[in-house]
PDB file of N, CA, C and O in Angstrom:
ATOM      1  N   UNK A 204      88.670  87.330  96.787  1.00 72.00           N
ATOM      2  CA  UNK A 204      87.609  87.449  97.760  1.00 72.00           C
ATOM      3  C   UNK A 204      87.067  86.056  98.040  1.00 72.00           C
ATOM      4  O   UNK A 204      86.871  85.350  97.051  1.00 72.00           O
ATOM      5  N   UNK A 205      86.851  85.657  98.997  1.00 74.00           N
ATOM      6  CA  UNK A 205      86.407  84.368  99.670  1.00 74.00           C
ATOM      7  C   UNK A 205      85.023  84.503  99.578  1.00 74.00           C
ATOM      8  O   UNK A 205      84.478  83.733  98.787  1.00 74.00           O
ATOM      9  N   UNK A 206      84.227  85.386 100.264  1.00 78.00           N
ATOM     10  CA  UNK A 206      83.281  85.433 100.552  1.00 78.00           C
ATOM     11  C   UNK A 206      82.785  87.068 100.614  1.00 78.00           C
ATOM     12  O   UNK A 206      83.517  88.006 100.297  1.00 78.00           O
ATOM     13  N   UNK A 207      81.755  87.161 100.964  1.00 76.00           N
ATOM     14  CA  UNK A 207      80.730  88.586 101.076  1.00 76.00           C
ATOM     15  C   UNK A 207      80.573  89.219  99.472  1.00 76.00           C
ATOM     16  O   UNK A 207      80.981  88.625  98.473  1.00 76.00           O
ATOM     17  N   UNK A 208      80.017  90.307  99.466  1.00 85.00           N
ATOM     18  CA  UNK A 208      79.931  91.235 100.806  1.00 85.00           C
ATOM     19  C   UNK A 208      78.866  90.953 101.611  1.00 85.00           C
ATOM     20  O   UNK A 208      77.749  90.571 101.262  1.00 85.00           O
ATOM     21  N   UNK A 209      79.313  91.182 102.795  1.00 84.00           N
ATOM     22  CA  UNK A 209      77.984  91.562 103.572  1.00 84.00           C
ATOM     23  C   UNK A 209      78.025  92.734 104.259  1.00 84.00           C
ATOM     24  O   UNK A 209      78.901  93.423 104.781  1.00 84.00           O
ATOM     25  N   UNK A 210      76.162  92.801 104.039  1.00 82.00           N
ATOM     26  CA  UNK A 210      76.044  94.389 104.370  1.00 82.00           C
ATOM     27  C   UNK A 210      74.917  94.318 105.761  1.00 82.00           C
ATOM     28  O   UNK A 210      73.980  93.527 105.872  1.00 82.00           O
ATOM     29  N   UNK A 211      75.280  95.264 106.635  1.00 80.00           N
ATOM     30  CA  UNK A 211      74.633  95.019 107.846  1.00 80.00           C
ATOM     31  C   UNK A 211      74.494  96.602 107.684  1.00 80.00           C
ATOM     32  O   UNK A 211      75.421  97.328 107.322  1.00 80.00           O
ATOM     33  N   UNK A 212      72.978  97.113 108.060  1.00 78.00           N
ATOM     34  CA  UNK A 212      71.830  98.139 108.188  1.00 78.00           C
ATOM     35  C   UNK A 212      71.816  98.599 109.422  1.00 78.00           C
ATOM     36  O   UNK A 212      71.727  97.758 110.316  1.00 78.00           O
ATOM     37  N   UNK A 213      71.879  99.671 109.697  1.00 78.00           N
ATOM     38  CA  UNK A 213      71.505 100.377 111.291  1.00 78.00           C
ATOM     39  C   UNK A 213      70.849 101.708 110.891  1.00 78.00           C
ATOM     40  O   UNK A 213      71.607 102.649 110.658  1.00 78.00           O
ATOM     41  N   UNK A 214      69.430 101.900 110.778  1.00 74.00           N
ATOM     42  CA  UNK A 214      68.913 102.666 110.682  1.00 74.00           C
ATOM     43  C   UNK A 214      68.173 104.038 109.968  1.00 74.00           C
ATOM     44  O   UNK A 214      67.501 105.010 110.313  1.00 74.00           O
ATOM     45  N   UNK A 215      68.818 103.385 108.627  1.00 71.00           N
ATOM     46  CA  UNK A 215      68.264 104.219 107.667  1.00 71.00           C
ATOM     47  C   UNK A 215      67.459 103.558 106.728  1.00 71.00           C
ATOM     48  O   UNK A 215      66.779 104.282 106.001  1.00 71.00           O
ATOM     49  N   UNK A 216      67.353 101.828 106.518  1.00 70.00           N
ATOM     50  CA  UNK A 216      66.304 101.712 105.826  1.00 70.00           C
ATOM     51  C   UNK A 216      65.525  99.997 106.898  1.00 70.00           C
ATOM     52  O   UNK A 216      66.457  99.275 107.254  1.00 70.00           O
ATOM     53  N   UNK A 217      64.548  99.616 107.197  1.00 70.00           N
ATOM     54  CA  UNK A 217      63.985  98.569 107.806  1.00 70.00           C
ATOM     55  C   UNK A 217      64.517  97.393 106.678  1.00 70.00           C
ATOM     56  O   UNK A 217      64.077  97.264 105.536  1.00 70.00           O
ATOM     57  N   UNK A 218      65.383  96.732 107.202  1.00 66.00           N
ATOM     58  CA  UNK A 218      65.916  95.792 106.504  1.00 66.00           C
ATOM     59  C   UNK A 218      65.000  94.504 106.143  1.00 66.00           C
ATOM     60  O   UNK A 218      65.617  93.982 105.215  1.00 66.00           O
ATOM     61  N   UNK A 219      63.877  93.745 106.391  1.00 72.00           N
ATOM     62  CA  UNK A 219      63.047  93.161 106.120  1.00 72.00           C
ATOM     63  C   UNK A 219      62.055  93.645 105.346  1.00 72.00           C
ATOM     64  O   UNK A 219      61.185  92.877 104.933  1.00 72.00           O
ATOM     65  N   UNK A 220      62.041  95.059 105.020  1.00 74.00           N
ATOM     66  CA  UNK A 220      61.055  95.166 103.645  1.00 74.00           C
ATOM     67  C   UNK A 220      62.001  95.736 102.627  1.00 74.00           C
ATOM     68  O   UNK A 220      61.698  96.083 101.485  1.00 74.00           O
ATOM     69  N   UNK A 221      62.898  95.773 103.050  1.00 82.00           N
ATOM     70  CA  UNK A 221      64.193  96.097 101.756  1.00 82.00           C
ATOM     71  C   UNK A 221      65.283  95.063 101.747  1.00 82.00           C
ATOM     72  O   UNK A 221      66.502  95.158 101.884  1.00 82.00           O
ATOM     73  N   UNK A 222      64.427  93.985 101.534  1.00 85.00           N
ATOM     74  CA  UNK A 222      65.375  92.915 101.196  1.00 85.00           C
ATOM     75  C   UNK A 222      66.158  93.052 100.062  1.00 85.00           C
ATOM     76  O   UNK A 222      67.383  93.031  99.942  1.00 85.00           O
ATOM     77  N   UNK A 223      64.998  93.240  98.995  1.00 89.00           N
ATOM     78  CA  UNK A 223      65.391  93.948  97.517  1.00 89.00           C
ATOM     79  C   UNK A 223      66.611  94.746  97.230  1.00 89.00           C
ATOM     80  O   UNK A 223      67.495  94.476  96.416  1.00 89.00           O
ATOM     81  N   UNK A 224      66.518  95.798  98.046  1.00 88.00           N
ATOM     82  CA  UNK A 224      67.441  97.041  98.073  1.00 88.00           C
ATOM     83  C   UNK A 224      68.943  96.437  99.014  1.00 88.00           C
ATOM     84  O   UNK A 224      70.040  96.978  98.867  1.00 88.00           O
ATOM     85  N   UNK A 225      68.744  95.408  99.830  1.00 86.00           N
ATOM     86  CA  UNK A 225      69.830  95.180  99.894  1.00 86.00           C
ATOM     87  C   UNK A 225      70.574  93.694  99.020  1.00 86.00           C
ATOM     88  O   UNK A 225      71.665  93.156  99.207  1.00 86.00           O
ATOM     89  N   UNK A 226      70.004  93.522  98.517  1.00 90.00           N
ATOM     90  CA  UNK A 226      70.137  92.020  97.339  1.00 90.00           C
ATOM     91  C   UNK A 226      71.191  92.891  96.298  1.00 90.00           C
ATOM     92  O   UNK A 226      72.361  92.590  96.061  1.00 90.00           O
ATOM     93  N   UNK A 227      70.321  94.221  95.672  1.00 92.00           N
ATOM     94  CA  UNK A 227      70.641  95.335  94.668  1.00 92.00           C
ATOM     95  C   UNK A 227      71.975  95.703  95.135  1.00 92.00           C
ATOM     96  O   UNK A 227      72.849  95.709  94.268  1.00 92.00           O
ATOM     97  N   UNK A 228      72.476  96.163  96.907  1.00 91.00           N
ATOM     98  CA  UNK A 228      73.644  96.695  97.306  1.00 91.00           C
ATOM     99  C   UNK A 228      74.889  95.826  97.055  1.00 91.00           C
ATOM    100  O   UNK A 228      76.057  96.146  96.831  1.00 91.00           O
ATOM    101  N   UNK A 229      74.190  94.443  97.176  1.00 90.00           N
ATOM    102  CA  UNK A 229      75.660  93.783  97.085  1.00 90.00           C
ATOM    103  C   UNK A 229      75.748  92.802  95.673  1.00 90.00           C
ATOM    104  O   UNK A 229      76.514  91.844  95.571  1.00 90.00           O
ATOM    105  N   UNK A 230      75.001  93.159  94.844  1.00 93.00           N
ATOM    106  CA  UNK A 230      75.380  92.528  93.542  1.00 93.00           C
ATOM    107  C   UNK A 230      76.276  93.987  92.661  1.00 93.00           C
ATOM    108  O   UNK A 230      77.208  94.148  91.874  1.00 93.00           O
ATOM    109  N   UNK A 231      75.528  94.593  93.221  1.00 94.00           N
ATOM    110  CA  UNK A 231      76.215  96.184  92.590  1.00 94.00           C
ATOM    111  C   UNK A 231      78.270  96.088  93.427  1.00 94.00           C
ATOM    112  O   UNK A 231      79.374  96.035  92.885  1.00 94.00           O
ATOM    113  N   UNK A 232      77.807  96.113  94.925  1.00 93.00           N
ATOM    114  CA  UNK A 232      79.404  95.590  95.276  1.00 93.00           C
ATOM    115  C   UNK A 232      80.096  94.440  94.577  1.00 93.00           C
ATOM    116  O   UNK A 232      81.295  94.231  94.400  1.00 93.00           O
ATOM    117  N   UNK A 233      79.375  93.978  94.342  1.00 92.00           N
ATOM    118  CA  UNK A 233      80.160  92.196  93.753  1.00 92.00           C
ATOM    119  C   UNK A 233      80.579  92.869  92.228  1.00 92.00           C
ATOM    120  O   UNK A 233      81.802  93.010  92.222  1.00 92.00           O
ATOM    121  N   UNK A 234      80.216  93.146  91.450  1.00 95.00           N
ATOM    122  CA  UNK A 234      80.674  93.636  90.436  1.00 95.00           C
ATOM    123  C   UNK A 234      81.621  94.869  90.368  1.00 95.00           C
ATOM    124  O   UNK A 234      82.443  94.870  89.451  1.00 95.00           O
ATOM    125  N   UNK A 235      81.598  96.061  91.352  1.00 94.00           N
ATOM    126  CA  UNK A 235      82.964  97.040  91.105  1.00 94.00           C
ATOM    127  C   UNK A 235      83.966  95.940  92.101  1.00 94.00           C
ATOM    128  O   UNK A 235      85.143  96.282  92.217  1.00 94.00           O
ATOM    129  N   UNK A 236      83.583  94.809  92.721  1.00 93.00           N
ATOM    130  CA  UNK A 236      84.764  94.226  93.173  1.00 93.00           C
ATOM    131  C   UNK A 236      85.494  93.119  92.315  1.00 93.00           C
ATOM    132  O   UNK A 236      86.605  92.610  92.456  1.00 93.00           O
ATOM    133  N   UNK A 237      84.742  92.965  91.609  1.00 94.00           N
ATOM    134  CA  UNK A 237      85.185  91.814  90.638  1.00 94.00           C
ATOM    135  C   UNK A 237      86.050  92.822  89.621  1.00 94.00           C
ATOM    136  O   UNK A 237      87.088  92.413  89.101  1.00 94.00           O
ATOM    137  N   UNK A 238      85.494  94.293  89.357  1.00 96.00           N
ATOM    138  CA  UNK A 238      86.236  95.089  88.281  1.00 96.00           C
ATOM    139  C   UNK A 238      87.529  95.132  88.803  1.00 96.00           C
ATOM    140  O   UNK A 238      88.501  94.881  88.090  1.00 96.00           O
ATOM    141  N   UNK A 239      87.663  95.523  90.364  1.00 95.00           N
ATOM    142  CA  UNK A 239      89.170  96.080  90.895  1.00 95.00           C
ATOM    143  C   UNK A 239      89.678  94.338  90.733  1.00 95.00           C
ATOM    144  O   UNK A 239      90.853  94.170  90.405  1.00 95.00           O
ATOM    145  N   UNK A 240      89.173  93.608  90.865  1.00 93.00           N
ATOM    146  CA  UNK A 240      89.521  92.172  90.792  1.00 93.00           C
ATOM    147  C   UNK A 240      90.744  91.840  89.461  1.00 93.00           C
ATOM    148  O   UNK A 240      91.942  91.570  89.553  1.00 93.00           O
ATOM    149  N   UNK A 241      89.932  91.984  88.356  1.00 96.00           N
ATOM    150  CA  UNK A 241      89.919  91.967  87.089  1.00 96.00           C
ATOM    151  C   UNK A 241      91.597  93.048  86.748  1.00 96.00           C
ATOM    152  O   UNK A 241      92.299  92.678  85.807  1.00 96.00           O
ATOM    153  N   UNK A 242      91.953  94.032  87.410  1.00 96.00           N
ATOM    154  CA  UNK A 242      92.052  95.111  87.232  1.00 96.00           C
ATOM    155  C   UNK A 242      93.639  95.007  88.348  1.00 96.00           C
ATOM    156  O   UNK A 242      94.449  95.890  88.628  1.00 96.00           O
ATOM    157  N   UNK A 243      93.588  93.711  88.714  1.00 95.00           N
ATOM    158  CA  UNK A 243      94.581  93.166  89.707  1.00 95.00           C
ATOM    159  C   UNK A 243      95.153  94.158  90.763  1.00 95.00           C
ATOM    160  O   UNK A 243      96.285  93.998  91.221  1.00 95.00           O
ATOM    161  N   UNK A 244      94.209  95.358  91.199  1.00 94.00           N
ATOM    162  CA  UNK A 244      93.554  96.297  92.201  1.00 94.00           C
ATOM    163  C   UNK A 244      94.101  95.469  93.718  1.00 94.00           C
ATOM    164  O   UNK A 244      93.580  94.355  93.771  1.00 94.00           O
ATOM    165  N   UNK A 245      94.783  95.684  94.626  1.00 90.00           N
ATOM    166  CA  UNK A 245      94.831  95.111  95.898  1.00 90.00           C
ATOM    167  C   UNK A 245      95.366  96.202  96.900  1.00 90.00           C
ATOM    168  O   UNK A 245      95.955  95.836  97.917  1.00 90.00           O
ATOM    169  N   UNK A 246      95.184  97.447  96.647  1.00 92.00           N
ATOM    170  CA  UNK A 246      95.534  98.277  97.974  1.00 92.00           C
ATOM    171  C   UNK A 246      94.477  98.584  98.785  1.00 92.00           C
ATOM    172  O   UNK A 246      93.527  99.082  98.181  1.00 92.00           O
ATOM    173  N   UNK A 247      94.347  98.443  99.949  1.00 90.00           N
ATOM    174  CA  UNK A 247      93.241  98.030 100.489  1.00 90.00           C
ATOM    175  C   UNK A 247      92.654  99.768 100.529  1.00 90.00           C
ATOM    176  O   UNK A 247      91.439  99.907 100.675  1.00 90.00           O
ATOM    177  N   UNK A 248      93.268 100.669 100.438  1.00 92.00           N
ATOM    178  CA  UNK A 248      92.635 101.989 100.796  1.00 92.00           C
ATOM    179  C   UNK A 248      91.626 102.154  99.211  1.00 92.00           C
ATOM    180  O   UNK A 248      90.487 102.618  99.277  1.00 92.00           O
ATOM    181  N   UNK A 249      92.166 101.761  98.018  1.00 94.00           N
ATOM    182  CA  UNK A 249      91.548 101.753  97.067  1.00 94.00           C
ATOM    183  C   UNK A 249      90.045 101.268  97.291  1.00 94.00           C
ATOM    184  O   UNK A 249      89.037 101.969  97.206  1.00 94.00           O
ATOM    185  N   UNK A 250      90.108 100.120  97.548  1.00 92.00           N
ATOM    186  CA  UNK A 250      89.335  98.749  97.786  1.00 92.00           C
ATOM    187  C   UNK A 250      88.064  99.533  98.334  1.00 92.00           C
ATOM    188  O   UNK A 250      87.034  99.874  97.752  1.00 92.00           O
ATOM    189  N   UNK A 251      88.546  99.732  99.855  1.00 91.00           N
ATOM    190  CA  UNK A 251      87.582 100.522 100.586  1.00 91.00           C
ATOM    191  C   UNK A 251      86.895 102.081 100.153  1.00 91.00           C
ATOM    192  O   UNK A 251      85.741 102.378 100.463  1.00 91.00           O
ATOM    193  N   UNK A 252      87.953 103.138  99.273  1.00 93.00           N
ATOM    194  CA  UNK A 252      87.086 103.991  98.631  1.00 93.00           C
ATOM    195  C   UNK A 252      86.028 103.537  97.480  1.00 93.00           C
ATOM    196  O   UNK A 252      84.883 103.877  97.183  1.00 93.00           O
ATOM    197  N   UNK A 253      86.687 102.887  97.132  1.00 94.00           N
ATOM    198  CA  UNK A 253      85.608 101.897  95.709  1.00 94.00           C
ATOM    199  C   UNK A 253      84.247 101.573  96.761  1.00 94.00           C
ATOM    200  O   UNK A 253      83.165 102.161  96.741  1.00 94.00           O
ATOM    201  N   UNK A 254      84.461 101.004  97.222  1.00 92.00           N
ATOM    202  CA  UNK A 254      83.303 100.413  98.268  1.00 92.00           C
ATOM    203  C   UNK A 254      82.245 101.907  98.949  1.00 92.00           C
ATOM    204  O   UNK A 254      81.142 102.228  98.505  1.00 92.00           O
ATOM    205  N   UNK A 255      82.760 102.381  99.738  1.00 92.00           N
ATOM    206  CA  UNK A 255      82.093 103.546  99.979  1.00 92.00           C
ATOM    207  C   UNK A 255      81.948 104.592  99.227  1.00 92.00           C
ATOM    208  O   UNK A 255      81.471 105.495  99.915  1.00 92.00           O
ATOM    209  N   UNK A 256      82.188 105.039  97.757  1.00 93.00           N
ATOM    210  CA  UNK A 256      81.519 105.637  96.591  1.00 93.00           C
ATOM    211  C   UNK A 256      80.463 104.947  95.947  1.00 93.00           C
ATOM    212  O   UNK A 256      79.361 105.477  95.809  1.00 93.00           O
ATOM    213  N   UNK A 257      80.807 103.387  95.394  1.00 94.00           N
ATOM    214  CA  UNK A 257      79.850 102.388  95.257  1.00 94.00           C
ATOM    215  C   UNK A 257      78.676 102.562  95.906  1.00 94.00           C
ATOM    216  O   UNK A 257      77.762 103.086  95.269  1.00 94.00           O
ATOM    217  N   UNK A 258      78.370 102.027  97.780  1.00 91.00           N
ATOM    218  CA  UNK A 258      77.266 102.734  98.052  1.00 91.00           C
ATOM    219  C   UNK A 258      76.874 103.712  98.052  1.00 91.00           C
ATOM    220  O   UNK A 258      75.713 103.864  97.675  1.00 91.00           O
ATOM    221  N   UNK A 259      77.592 104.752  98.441  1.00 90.00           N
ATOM    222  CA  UNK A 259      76.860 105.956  98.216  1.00 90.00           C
ATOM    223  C   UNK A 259      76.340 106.691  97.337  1.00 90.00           C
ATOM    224  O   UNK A 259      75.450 107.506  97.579  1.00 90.00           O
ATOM    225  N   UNK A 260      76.912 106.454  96.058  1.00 93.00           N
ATOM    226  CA  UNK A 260      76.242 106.800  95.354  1.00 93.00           C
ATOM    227  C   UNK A 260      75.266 106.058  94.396  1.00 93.00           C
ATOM    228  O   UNK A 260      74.768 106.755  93.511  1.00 93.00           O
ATOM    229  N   UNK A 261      74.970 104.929  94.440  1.00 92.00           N
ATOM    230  CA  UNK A 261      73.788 103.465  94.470  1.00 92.00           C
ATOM    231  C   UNK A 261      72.515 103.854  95.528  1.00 92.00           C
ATOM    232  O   UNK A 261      71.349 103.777  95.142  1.00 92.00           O
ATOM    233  N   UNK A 262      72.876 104.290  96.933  1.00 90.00           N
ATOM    234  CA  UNK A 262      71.922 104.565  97.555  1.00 90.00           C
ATOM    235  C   UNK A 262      71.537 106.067  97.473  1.00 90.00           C
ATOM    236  O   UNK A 262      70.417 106.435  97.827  1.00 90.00           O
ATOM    237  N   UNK A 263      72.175 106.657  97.152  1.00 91.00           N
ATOM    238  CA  UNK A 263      71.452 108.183  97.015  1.00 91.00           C
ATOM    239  C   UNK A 263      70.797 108.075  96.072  1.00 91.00           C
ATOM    240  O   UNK A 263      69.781 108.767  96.117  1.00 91.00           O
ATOM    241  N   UNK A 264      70.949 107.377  95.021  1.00 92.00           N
ATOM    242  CA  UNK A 264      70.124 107.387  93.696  1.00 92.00           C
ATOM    243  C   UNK A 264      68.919 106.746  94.009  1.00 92.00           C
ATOM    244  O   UNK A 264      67.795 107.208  93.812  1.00 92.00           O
ATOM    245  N   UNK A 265      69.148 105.865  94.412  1.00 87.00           N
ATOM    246  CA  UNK A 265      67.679 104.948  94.583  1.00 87.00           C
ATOM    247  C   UNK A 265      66.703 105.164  95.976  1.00 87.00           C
ATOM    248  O   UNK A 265      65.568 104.689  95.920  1.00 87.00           O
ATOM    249  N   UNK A 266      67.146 105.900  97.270  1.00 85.00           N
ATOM    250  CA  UNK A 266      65.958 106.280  98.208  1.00 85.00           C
ATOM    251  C   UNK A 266      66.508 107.676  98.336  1.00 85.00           C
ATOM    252  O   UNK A 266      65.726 108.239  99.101  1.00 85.00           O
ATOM    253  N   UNK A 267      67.068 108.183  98.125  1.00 85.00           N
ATOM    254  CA  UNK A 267      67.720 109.703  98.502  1.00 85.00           C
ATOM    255  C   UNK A 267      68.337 109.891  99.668  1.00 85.00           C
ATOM    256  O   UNK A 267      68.415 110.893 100.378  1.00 85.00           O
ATOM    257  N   UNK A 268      68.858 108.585  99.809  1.00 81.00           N
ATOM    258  CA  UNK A 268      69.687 109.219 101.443  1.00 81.00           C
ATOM    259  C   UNK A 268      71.191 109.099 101.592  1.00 81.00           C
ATOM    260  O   UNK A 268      71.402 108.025 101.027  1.00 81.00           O
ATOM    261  N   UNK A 269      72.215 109.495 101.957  1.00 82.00           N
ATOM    262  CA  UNK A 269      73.335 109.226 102.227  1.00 82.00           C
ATOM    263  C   UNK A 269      73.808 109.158 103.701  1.00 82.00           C
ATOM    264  O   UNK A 269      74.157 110.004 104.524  1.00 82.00           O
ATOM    265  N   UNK A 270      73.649 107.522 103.701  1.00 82.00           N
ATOM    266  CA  UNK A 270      73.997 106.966 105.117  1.00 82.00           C
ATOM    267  C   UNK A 270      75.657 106.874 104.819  1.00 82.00           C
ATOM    268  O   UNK A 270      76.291 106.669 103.784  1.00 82.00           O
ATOM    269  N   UNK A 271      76.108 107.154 106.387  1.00 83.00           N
ATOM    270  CA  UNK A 271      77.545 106.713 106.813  1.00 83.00           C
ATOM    271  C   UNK A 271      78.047 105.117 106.198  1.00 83.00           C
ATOM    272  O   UNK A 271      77.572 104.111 106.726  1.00 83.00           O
ATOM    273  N   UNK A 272      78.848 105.025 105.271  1.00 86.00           N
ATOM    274  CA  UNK A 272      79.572 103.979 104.789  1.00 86.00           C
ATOM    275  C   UNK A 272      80.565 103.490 105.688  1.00 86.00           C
ATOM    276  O   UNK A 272      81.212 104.410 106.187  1.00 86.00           O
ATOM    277  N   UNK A 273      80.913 102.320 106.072  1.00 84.00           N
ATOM    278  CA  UNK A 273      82.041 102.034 107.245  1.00 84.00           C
ATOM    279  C   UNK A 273      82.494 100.426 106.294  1.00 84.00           C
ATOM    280  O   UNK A 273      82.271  99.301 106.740  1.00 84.00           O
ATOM    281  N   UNK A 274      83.051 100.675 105.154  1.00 87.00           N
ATOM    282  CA  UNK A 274      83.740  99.144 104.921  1.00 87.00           C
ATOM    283  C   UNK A 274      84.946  98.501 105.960  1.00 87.00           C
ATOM    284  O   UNK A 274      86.021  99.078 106.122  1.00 87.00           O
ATOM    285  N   UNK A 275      84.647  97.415 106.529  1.00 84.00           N
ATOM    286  CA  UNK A 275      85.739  96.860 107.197  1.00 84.00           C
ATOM    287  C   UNK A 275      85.539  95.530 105.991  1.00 84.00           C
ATOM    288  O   UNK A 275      84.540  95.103 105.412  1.00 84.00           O
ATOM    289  N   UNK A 276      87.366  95.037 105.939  1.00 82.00           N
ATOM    290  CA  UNK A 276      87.970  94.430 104.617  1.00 82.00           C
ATOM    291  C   UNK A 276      88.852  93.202 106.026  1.00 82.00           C
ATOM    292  O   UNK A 276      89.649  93.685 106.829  1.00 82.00           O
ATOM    293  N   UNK A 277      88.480  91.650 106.042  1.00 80.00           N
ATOM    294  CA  UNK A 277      89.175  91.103 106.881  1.00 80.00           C
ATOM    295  C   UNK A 277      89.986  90.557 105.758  1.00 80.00           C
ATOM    296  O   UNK A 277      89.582  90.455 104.600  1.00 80.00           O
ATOM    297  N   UNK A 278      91.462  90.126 106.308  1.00 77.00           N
ATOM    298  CA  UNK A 278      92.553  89.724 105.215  1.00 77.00           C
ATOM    299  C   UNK A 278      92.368  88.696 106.310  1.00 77.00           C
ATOM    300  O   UNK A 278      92.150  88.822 107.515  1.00 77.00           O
ATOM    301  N   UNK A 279      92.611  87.006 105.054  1.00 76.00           N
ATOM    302  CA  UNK A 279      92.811  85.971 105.882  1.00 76.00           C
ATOM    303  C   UNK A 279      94.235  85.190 105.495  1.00 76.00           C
ATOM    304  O   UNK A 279      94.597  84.209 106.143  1.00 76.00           O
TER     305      UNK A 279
END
């Protein structure tokens, strides 16, 4: 991984008072990505279910909501 994650918000939480909550989303991503990392993990369908279980179930726990997950993965 080069870089990210980054996580971009549309409408389920005001992203300037949940800075927090999104700081929390992607240290929580950075670590199951470092596991599949670790774990020499590279099929990208994996990658991306890891990613959208990761949030979803990180954010249901912590505000109760389950927003639409959409990982896009750029290969350079």
């Amino acid at each position: 991984m080069i870089s990210g994650p980054d996580i971009i918000s549309r409408g389920f939480v005001y992203v300037r008072e949940s800075e927090n909550l999104m700081e929390d989303m992607k240290n929580t991503l950075r670590y199951e990505l470092a596991k599949l990392e670790e774990n020499n993990v590279t099929d990208w369908a994996v990658i991306k279910l890891t990613i959208k279980d990761t949030l979803r179930d990180f954010l249901l726990k912590k505000n109760k909501r389950n927003p639409m997950v959409l990982p896009i993965i750029m290969e350079v």
